[in-house]
């Protein structure tokens, strides 16, 4: 099979029309097979995958969306995780806790860094922007009980929310949570937590100044301090560039 590259909506709109017809006439099983063969085994730009997912949330029943998600989990394509993230993101406005819990399950089963990052940004990160209090509570719960991939995904989500202009006082709460996660020795956890710490320093250096004593304390690991240093350097560079 020749792997195709899809970069424009005009490339995939005819496929989406055929996919909808397949779903409506033959059901979800035929549809999931169709989408795997026509879309997910090919190279598709992430915004197009998000467009596909958003389109299908308007067509598919909730039950069938879950069946599609489970089919994509089993087939383990990178693009499938982008679609899963958007499908669950849609449910943040309907059943917030379900979206987080299902994301946690998918991420743990996915057993790969890109699954954690792609779904973590789109569900955990957007979740903080949709309902910070609910998300922050689940961050604490998952940070204690989730496996290392889930904890990495929380860091990816925190990074995304901060980058997308989460309010300063909420970023400070997230940063305190990040500080509390630094005792975890797992490499994947450190990657996610460090990513969010670096983004905090880049966009909110005032928070780093406020917590400098805690950051500089001997119990704070060097890898975390290094991520903050990188973020501060990026903030300084961006400030100089702006003139």
PDB file of C-alpha atoms in Angstrom:
ATOM      1  CA  UNK A   1       0.000   0.000   0.000  1.00  0.00           C
ATOM      2  CA  UNK A   2       1.269   3.457  -0.927  1.00  0.00           C
ATOM      3  CA  UNK A   3       1.267   5.849   2.010  1.00  0.00           C
ATOM      4  CA  UNK A   4      -0.314   9.165   1.083  1.00  0.00           C
ATOM      5  CA  UNK A   5       0.238  12.642   2.490  1.00  0.00           C
ATOM      6  CA  UNK A   6      -2.826  14.788   3.221  1.00  0.00           C
ATOM      7  CA  UNK A   7      -2.223  18.481   3.873  1.00  0.00           C
ATOM      8  CA  UNK A   8      -5.451  20.277   2.858  1.00  0.00           C
ATOM      9  CA  UNK A   9      -9.158  19.975   3.606  1.00  0.00           C
ATOM     10  CA  UNK A  10      -9.782  19.533  -0.091  1.00  0.00           C
ATOM     11  CA  UNK A  11      -7.714  16.332   0.137  1.00  0.00           C
ATOM     12  CA  UNK A  12      -9.919  14.762   2.772  1.00  0.00           C
ATOM     13  CA  UNK A  13     -13.400  16.223   2.333  1.00  0.00           C
ATOM     14  CA  UNK A  14     -14.367  13.559  -0.249  1.00  0.00           C
ATOM     15  CA  UNK A  15     -13.078  10.881   2.151  1.00  0.00           C
ATOM     16  CA  UNK A  16     -15.119  12.357   5.010  1.00  0.00           C
ATOM     17  CA  UNK A  17     -18.257  12.307   2.833  1.00  0.00           C
ATOM     18  CA  UNK A  18     -17.637   8.658   1.999  1.00  0.00           C
ATOM     19  CA  UNK A  19     -16.915   7.905   5.657  1.00  0.00           C
ATOM     20  CA  UNK A  20     -20.212   9.451   6.772  1.00  0.00           C
ATOM     21  CA  UNK A  21     -22.073   7.449   4.146  1.00  0.00           C
ATOM     22  CA  UNK A  22     -20.304   4.277   5.308  1.00  0.00           C
ATOM     23  CA  UNK A  23     -21.230   4.985   8.918  1.00  0.00           C
ATOM     24  CA  UNK A  24     -24.855   5.772   8.177  1.00  0.00           C
ATOM     25  CA  UNK A  25     -25.384   2.830   5.810  1.00  0.00           C
ATOM     26  CA  UNK A  26     -23.138   0.098   7.216  1.00  0.00           C
ATOM     27  CA  UNK A  27     -22.534   0.990  10.851  1.00  0.00           C
ATOM     28  CA  UNK A  28     -19.623   1.789  13.103  1.00  0.00           C
ATOM     29  CA  UNK A  29     -17.543  -1.360  12.491  1.00  0.00           C
ATOM     30  CA  UNK A  30     -17.323  -0.755   8.749  1.00  0.00           C
ATOM     31  CA  UNK A  31     -16.716   2.918   9.444  1.00  0.00           C
ATOM     32  CA  UNK A  32     -13.755   2.277  11.772  1.00  0.00           C
ATOM     33  CA  UNK A  33     -12.173  -0.043   9.202  1.00  0.00           C
ATOM     34  CA  UNK A  34     -12.722   2.542   6.477  1.00  0.00           C
ATOM     35  CA  UNK A  35     -11.144   5.362   8.492  1.00  0.00           C
ATOM     36  CA  UNK A  36      -8.157   3.236   9.445  1.00  0.00           C
ATOM     37  CA  UNK A  37      -7.429   2.262   5.840  1.00  0.00           C
ATOM     38  CA  UNK A  38      -8.193   5.623   4.204  1.00  0.00           C
ATOM     39  CA  UNK A  39      -6.892   8.054   6.835  1.00  0.00           C
ATOM     40  CA  UNK A  40      -5.018   6.681   9.826  1.00  0.00           C
ATOM     41  CA  UNK A  41      -2.383   4.597   8.064  1.00  0.00           C
ATOM     42  CA  UNK A  42      -1.441   7.650   5.986  1.00  0.00           C
ATOM     43  CA  UNK A  43       0.332  10.886   6.859  1.00  0.00           C
ATOM     44  CA  UNK A  44      -2.269  13.488   7.753  1.00  0.00           C
ATOM     45  CA  UNK A  45      -1.594  16.954   9.198  1.00  0.00           C
ATOM     46  CA  UNK A  46      -2.800  17.206  12.772  1.00  0.00           C
ATOM     47  CA  UNK A  47      -5.248  20.091  12.110  1.00  0.00           C
ATOM     48  CA  UNK A  48      -6.931  17.897   9.489  1.00  0.00           C
ATOM     49  CA  UNK A  49      -7.259  15.029  11.953  1.00  0.00           C
ATOM     50  CA  UNK A  50      -8.815  17.460  14.436  1.00  0.00           C
ATOM     51  CA  UNK A  51     -11.179  18.633  11.704  1.00  0.00           C
ATOM     52  CA  UNK A  52     -12.221  15.037  11.015  1.00  0.00           C
ATOM     53  CA  UNK A  53     -12.887  14.403  14.710  1.00  0.00           C
ATOM     54  CA  UNK A  54     -14.884  17.610  15.117  1.00  0.00           C
ATOM     55  CA  UNK A  55     -16.971  16.764  12.068  1.00  0.00           C
ATOM     56  CA  UNK A  56     -17.746  13.264  13.295  1.00  0.00           C
ATOM     57  CA  UNK A  57     -18.844  14.380  16.773  1.00  0.00           C
ATOM     58  CA  UNK A  58     -21.808  15.992  15.004  1.00  0.00           C
ATOM     59  CA  UNK A  59     -22.709  12.737  13.234  1.00  0.00           C
ATOM     60  CA  UNK A  60     -21.845   9.831  15.520  1.00  0.00           C
ATOM     61  CA  UNK A  61     -23.680   8.706  18.629  1.00  0.00           C
ATOM     62  CA  UNK A  62     -21.812   8.805  21.927  1.00  0.00           C
ATOM     63  CA  UNK A  63     -21.771   5.006  22.074  1.00  0.00           C
ATOM     64  CA  UNK A  64     -20.274   4.755  18.597  1.00  0.00           C
ATOM     65  CA  UNK A  65     -17.655   7.378  19.395  1.00  0.00           C
ATOM     66  CA  UNK A  66     -16.509   5.163  22.272  1.00  0.00           C
ATOM     67  CA  UNK A  67     -16.367   2.145  19.957  1.00  0.00           C
ATOM     68  CA  UNK A  68     -14.285   4.164  17.488  1.00  0.00           C
ATOM     69  CA  UNK A  69     -11.954   5.273  20.272  1.00  0.00           C
ATOM     70  CA  UNK A  70     -11.445   1.696  21.440  1.00  0.00           C
ATOM     71  CA  UNK A  71     -10.752   0.576  17.860  1.00  0.00           C
ATOM     72  CA  UNK A  72      -8.113   3.271  17.433  1.00  0.00           C
ATOM     73  CA  UNK A  73      -6.484   2.334  20.737  1.00  0.00           C
ATOM     74  CA  UNK A  74      -6.075  -1.252  19.524  1.00  0.00           C
ATOM     75  CA  UNK A  75      -4.628  -0.231  16.158  1.00  0.00           C
ATOM     76  CA  UNK A  76      -2.056   2.137  17.666  1.00  0.00           C
ATOM     77  CA  UNK A  77      -1.629   4.794  14.971  1.00  0.00           C
ATOM     78  CA  UNK A  78      -0.183   8.172  15.903  1.00  0.00           C
ATOM     79  CA  UNK A  79      -2.972  10.080  14.194  1.00  0.00           C
ATOM     80  CA  UNK A  80      -5.578   8.069  16.018  1.00  0.00           C
ATOM     81  CA  UNK A  81      -4.473   9.686  19.256  1.00  0.00           C
ATOM     82  CA  UNK A  82      -5.118  13.150  17.839  1.00  0.00           C
ATOM     83  CA  UNK A  83      -8.664  12.110  16.944  1.00  0.00           C
ATOM     84  CA  UNK A  84      -9.177  10.461  20.342  1.00  0.00           C
ATOM     85  CA  UNK A  85      -8.042  13.659  22.039  1.00  0.00           C
ATOM     86  CA  UNK A  86     -10.546  15.784  20.136  1.00  0.00           C
ATOM     87  CA  UNK A  87     -13.417  13.335  20.651  1.00  0.00           C
ATOM     88  CA  UNK A  88     -12.797  13.358  24.401  1.00  0.00           C
ATOM     89  CA  UNK A  89     -12.213  17.115  24.383  1.00  0.00           C
ATOM     90  CA  UNK A  90     -15.726  17.526  23.002  1.00  0.00           C
ATOM     91  CA  UNK A  91     -17.073  15.709  26.066  1.00  0.00           C
ATOM     92  CA  UNK A  92     -15.340  18.071  28.498  1.00  0.00           C
ATOM     93  CA  UNK A  93     -18.417  20.268  28.051  1.00  0.00           C
ATOM     94  CA  UNK A  94     -20.841  17.388  28.700  1.00  0.00           C
ATOM     95  CA  UNK A  95     -19.209  14.927  31.076  1.00  0.00           C
ATOM     96  CA  UNK A  96     -15.964  16.407  32.330  1.00  0.00           C
ATOM     97  CA  UNK A  97     -14.872  13.620  34.662  1.00  0.00           C
ATOM     98  CA  UNK A  98     -15.615  10.950  32.061  1.00  0.00           C
ATOM     99  CA  UNK A  99     -13.359  12.702  29.528  1.00  0.00           C
ATOM    100  CA  UNK A 100     -10.473  12.769  32.026  1.00  0.00           C
ATOM    101  CA  UNK A 101     -11.020   9.183  33.157  1.00  0.00           C
ATOM    102  CA  UNK A 102     -11.237   7.815  29.610  1.00  0.00           C
ATOM    103  CA  UNK A 103      -8.129   9.787  28.621  1.00  0.00           C
ATOM    104  CA  UNK A 104      -6.297   8.301  31.602  1.00  0.00           C
ATOM    105  CA  UNK A 105      -7.223   4.773  30.523  1.00  0.00           C
ATOM    106  CA  UNK A 106      -6.239   5.335  26.898  1.00  0.00           C
ATOM    107  CA  UNK A 107      -2.912   6.917  27.865  1.00  0.00           C
ATOM    108  CA  UNK A 108      -2.024   4.126  30.280  1.00  0.00           C
ATOM    109  CA  UNK A 109      -2.905   1.474  27.673  1.00  0.00           C
ATOM    110  CA  UNK A 110      -1.093   3.360  24.907  1.00  0.00           C
ATOM    111  CA  UNK A 111       2.282   2.863  26.565  1.00  0.00           C
ATOM    112  CA  UNK A 112       4.100   5.487  24.462  1.00  0.00           C
ATOM    113  CA  UNK A 113       5.281   9.067  24.927  1.00  0.00           C
ATOM    114  CA  UNK A 114       3.380  10.402  21.922  1.00  0.00           C
ATOM    115  CA  UNK A 115       0.095   8.964  23.215  1.00  0.00           C
ATOM    116  CA  UNK A 116       0.656  10.757  26.524  1.00  0.00           C
ATOM    117  CA  UNK A 117       1.564  14.059  24.893  1.00  0.00           C
ATOM    118  CA  UNK A 118      -1.063  14.141  22.144  1.00  0.00           C
ATOM    119  CA  UNK A 119      -3.975  13.226  24.402  1.00  0.00           C
ATOM    120  CA  UNK A 120      -2.597  15.009  27.465  1.00  0.00           C
ATOM    121  CA  UNK A 121      -2.546  18.368  25.681  1.00  0.00           C
ATOM    122  CA  UNK A 122      -5.960  17.935  24.083  1.00  0.00           C
ATOM    123  CA  UNK A 123      -7.827  16.621  27.127  1.00  0.00           C
ATOM    124  CA  UNK A 124      -5.958  17.495  30.334  1.00  0.00           C
ATOM    125  CA  UNK A 125      -4.665  20.814  28.974  1.00  0.00           C
ATOM    126  CA  UNK A 126      -7.929  21.973  27.440  1.00  0.00           C
ATOM    127  CA  UNK A 127      -9.668  20.672  30.560  1.00  0.00           C
ATOM    128  CA  UNK A 128      -7.791  23.195  32.697  1.00  0.00           C
ATOM    129  CA  UNK A 129      -8.983  25.956  30.369  1.00  0.00           C
ATOM    130  CA  UNK A 130     -12.599  24.751  30.354  1.00  0.00           C
ATOM    131  CA  UNK A 131     -13.005  24.226  34.118  1.00  0.00           C
ATOM    132  CA  UNK A 132      -9.861  24.883  36.094  1.00  0.00           C
ATOM    133  CA  UNK A 133     -11.167  23.877  39.515  1.00  0.00           C
ATOM    134  CA  UNK A 134     -12.413  20.494  38.308  1.00  0.00           C
ATOM    135  CA  UNK A 135      -9.243  19.905  36.315  1.00  0.00           C
ATOM    136  CA  UNK A 136      -6.946  20.919  39.145  1.00  0.00           C
ATOM    137  CA  UNK A 137      -8.681  18.466  41.462  1.00  0.00           C
ATOM    138  CA  UNK A 138      -8.247  15.657  38.933  1.00  0.00           C
ATOM    139  CA  UNK A 139      -4.598  16.630  38.406  1.00  0.00           C
ATOM    140  CA  UNK A 140      -4.028  15.928  42.106  1.00  0.00           C
ATOM    141  CA  UNK A 141      -5.913  12.640  41.950  1.00  0.00           C
ATOM    142  CA  UNK A 142      -4.206  11.395  38.793  1.00  0.00           C
ATOM    143  CA  UNK A 143      -0.827  12.654  40.003  1.00  0.00           C
ATOM    144  CA  UNK A 144      -1.146  10.355  42.988  1.00  0.00           C
ATOM    145  CA  UNK A 145      -2.791   7.340  41.362  1.00  0.00           C
ATOM    146  CA  UNK A 146      -1.934   7.462  37.654  1.00  0.00           C
ATOM    147  CA  UNK A 147       0.884   5.472  36.083  1.00  0.00           C
ATOM    148  CA  UNK A 148       3.981   7.237  34.759  1.00  0.00           C
ATOM    149  CA  UNK A 149       2.486   7.806  31.299  1.00  0.00           C
ATOM    150  CA  UNK A 150      -0.538   9.517  32.833  1.00  0.00           C
ATOM    151  CA  UNK A 151       1.714  11.714  34.967  1.00  0.00           C
ATOM    152  CA  UNK A 152       3.729  12.666  31.888  1.00  0.00           C
ATOM    153  CA  UNK A 153       0.438  13.529  30.149  1.00  0.00           C
ATOM    154  CA  UNK A 154      -0.538  15.813  33.041  1.00  0.00           C
ATOM    155  CA  UNK A 155       2.695  17.720  32.506  1.00  0.00           C
ATOM    156  CA  UNK A 156       1.957  17.994  28.790  1.00  0.00           C
ATOM    157  CA  UNK A 157      -1.523  19.264  29.620  1.00  0.00           C
ATOM    158  CA  UNK A 158      -0.196  21.838  32.067  1.00  0.00           C
ATOM    159  CA  UNK A 159       2.293  23.033  29.456  1.00  0.00           C
ATOM    160  CA  UNK A 160      -0.497  23.438  26.896  1.00  0.00           C
ATOM    161  CA  UNK A 161      -2.826  25.344  29.225  1.00  0.00           C
ATOM    162  CA  UNK A 162      -0.055  27.721  30.306  1.00  0.00           C
ATOM    163  CA  UNK A 163       0.969  28.318  26.695  1.00  0.00           C
ATOM    164  CA  UNK A 164      -2.670  29.062  25.839  1.00  0.00           C
ATOM    165  CA  UNK A 165      -2.906  31.916  28.360  1.00  0.00           C
ATOM    166  CA  UNK A 166      -4.139  30.237  31.525  1.00  0.00           C
ATOM    167  CA  UNK A 167      -4.556  33.044  34.071  1.00  0.00           C
ATOM    168  CA  UNK A 168      -1.540  33.867  36.224  1.00  0.00           C
ATOM    169  CA  UNK A 169      -3.053  32.905  39.579  1.00  0.00           C
ATOM    170  CA  UNK A 170      -4.063  29.536  38.135  1.00  0.00           C
ATOM    171  CA  UNK A 171      -0.596  29.015  36.677  1.00  0.00           C
ATOM    172  CA  UNK A 172       0.774  29.613  40.169  1.00  0.00           C
ATOM    173  CA  UNK A 173      -1.443  26.841  41.534  1.00  0.00           C
ATOM    174  CA  UNK A 174      -0.248  24.516  38.799  1.00  0.00           C
ATOM    175  CA  UNK A 175       3.356  25.426  39.554  1.00  0.00           C
ATOM    176  CA  UNK A 176       2.902  24.495  43.203  1.00  0.00           C
ATOM    177  CA  UNK A 177       1.537  21.169  41.992  1.00  0.00           C
ATOM    178  CA  UNK A 178       4.580  20.751  39.740  1.00  0.00           C
ATOM    179  CA  UNK A 179       6.886  21.358  42.692  1.00  0.00           C
ATOM    180  CA  UNK A 180       5.075  18.625  44.560  1.00  0.00           C
ATOM    181  CA  UNK A 181       5.675  16.187  41.690  1.00  0.00           C
ATOM    182  CA  UNK A 182       9.461  16.598  41.576  1.00  0.00           C
ATOM    183  CA  UNK A 183      10.093  13.701  43.942  1.00  0.00           C
ATOM    184  CA  UNK A 184       9.025  11.227  41.261  1.00  0.00           C
ATOM    185  CA  UNK A 185      12.121   9.531  39.827  1.00  0.00           C
ATOM    186  CA  UNK A 186      10.545   8.152  36.646  1.00  0.00           C
ATOM    187  CA  UNK A 187      12.079   9.565  33.468  1.00  0.00           C
ATOM    188  CA  UNK A 188       8.746   9.993  31.676  1.00  0.00           C
ATOM    189  CA  UNK A 189       7.250  11.867  34.613  1.00  0.00           C
ATOM    190  CA  UNK A 190      10.255  14.166  34.749  1.00  0.00           C
ATOM    191  CA  UNK A 191       9.872  14.871  31.034  1.00  0.00           C
ATOM    192  CA  UNK A 192       6.267  15.981  31.407  1.00  0.00           C
ATOM    193  CA  UNK A 193       6.710  17.912  34.654  1.00  0.00           C
ATOM    194  CA  UNK A 194       9.886  19.558  33.377  1.00  0.00           C
ATOM    195  CA  UNK A 195       8.144  20.631  30.177  1.00  0.00           C
ATOM    196  CA  UNK A 196       5.433  22.408  32.164  1.00  0.00           C
ATOM    197  CA  UNK A 197       7.995  24.001  34.508  1.00  0.00           C
ATOM    198  CA  UNK A 198       9.952  25.340  31.532  1.00  0.00           C
ATOM    199  CA  UNK A 199       6.785  26.833  30.043  1.00  0.00           C
ATOM    200  CA  UNK A 200       5.893  28.429  33.386  1.00  0.00           C
ATOM    201  CA  UNK A 201       9.296  30.107  33.524  1.00  0.00           C
ATOM    202  CA  UNK A 202       9.037  31.302  29.920  1.00  0.00           C
ATOM    203  CA  UNK A 203       5.613  32.922  30.284  1.00  0.00           C
ATOM    204  CA  UNK A 204       5.449  33.714  34.013  1.00  0.00           C
ATOM    205  CA  UNK A 205       8.944  34.513  35.317  1.00  0.00           C
ATOM    206  CA  UNK A 206       7.336  36.418  38.194  1.00  0.00           C
ATOM    207  CA  UNK A 207       6.099  33.101  39.577  1.00  0.00           C
ATOM    208  CA  UNK A 208       9.628  31.733  39.476  1.00  0.00           C
ATOM    209  CA  UNK A 209      10.839  34.792  41.374  1.00  0.00           C
ATOM    210  CA  UNK A 210       8.138  34.294  43.997  1.00  0.00           C
ATOM    211  CA  UNK A 211       9.118  30.659  44.567  1.00  0.00           C
ATOM    212  CA  UNK A 212      12.876  31.096  44.140  1.00  0.00           C
ATOM    213  CA  UNK A 213      13.689  29.964  47.675  1.00  0.00           C
ATOM    214  CA  UNK A 214      11.778  26.712  47.206  1.00  0.00           C
ATOM    215  CA  UNK A 215      13.264  26.155  43.755  1.00  0.00           C
ATOM    216  CA  UNK A 216      16.807  26.719  45.035  1.00  0.00           C
ATOM    217  CA  UNK A 217      16.329  24.463  48.067  1.00  0.00           C
ATOM    218  CA  UNK A 218      18.589  21.440  48.197  1.00  0.00           C
ATOM    219  CA  UNK A 219      15.665  19.008  47.990  1.00  0.00           C
ATOM    220  CA  UNK A 220      14.560  20.382  44.610  1.00  0.00           C
ATOM    221  CA  UNK A 221      16.214  18.159  41.970  1.00  0.00           C
ATOM    222  CA  UNK A 222      18.665  19.661  39.530  1.00  0.00           C
ATOM    223  CA  UNK A 223      16.738  18.482  36.484  1.00  0.00           C
ATOM    224  CA  UNK A 224      13.782  20.644  37.584  1.00  0.00           C
ATOM    225  CA  UNK A 225      16.010  23.645  38.257  1.00  0.00           C
ATOM    226  CA  UNK A 226      17.603  23.196  34.817  1.00  0.00           C
ATOM    227  CA  UNK A 227      14.206  23.236  33.070  1.00  0.00           C
ATOM    228  CA  UNK A 228      13.341  26.471  34.845  1.00  0.00           C
ATOM    229  CA  UNK A 229      16.667  27.988  33.825  1.00  0.00           C
ATOM    230  CA  UNK A 230      15.971  27.115  30.191  1.00  0.00           C
ATOM    231  CA  UNK A 231      12.518  28.693  30.424  1.00  0.00           C
ATOM    232  CA  UNK A 232      13.884  31.886  31.957  1.00  0.00           C
ATOM    233  CA  UNK A 233      16.508  32.107  29.213  1.00  0.00           C
ATOM    234  CA  UNK A 234      13.794  31.771  26.589  1.00  0.00           C
ATOM    235  CA  UNK A 235      11.771  34.517  28.264  1.00  0.00           C
ATOM    236  CA  UNK A 236      14.839  36.795  28.270  1.00  0.00           C
ATOM    237  CA  UNK A 237      15.535  36.041  24.603  1.00  0.00           C
ATOM    238  CA  UNK A 238      11.936  36.776  23.617  1.00  0.00           C
ATOM    239  CA  UNK A 239      12.028  40.042  25.590  1.00  0.00           C
ATOM    240  CA  UNK A 240      15.206  41.164  23.812  1.00  0.00           C
ATOM    241  CA  UNK A 241      13.734  40.226  20.442  1.00  0.00           C
ATOM    242  CA  UNK A 242      10.641  42.343  21.139  1.00  0.00           C
ATOM    243  CA  UNK A 243      13.006  45.227  21.797  1.00  0.00           C
TER     244      UNK A 243
END
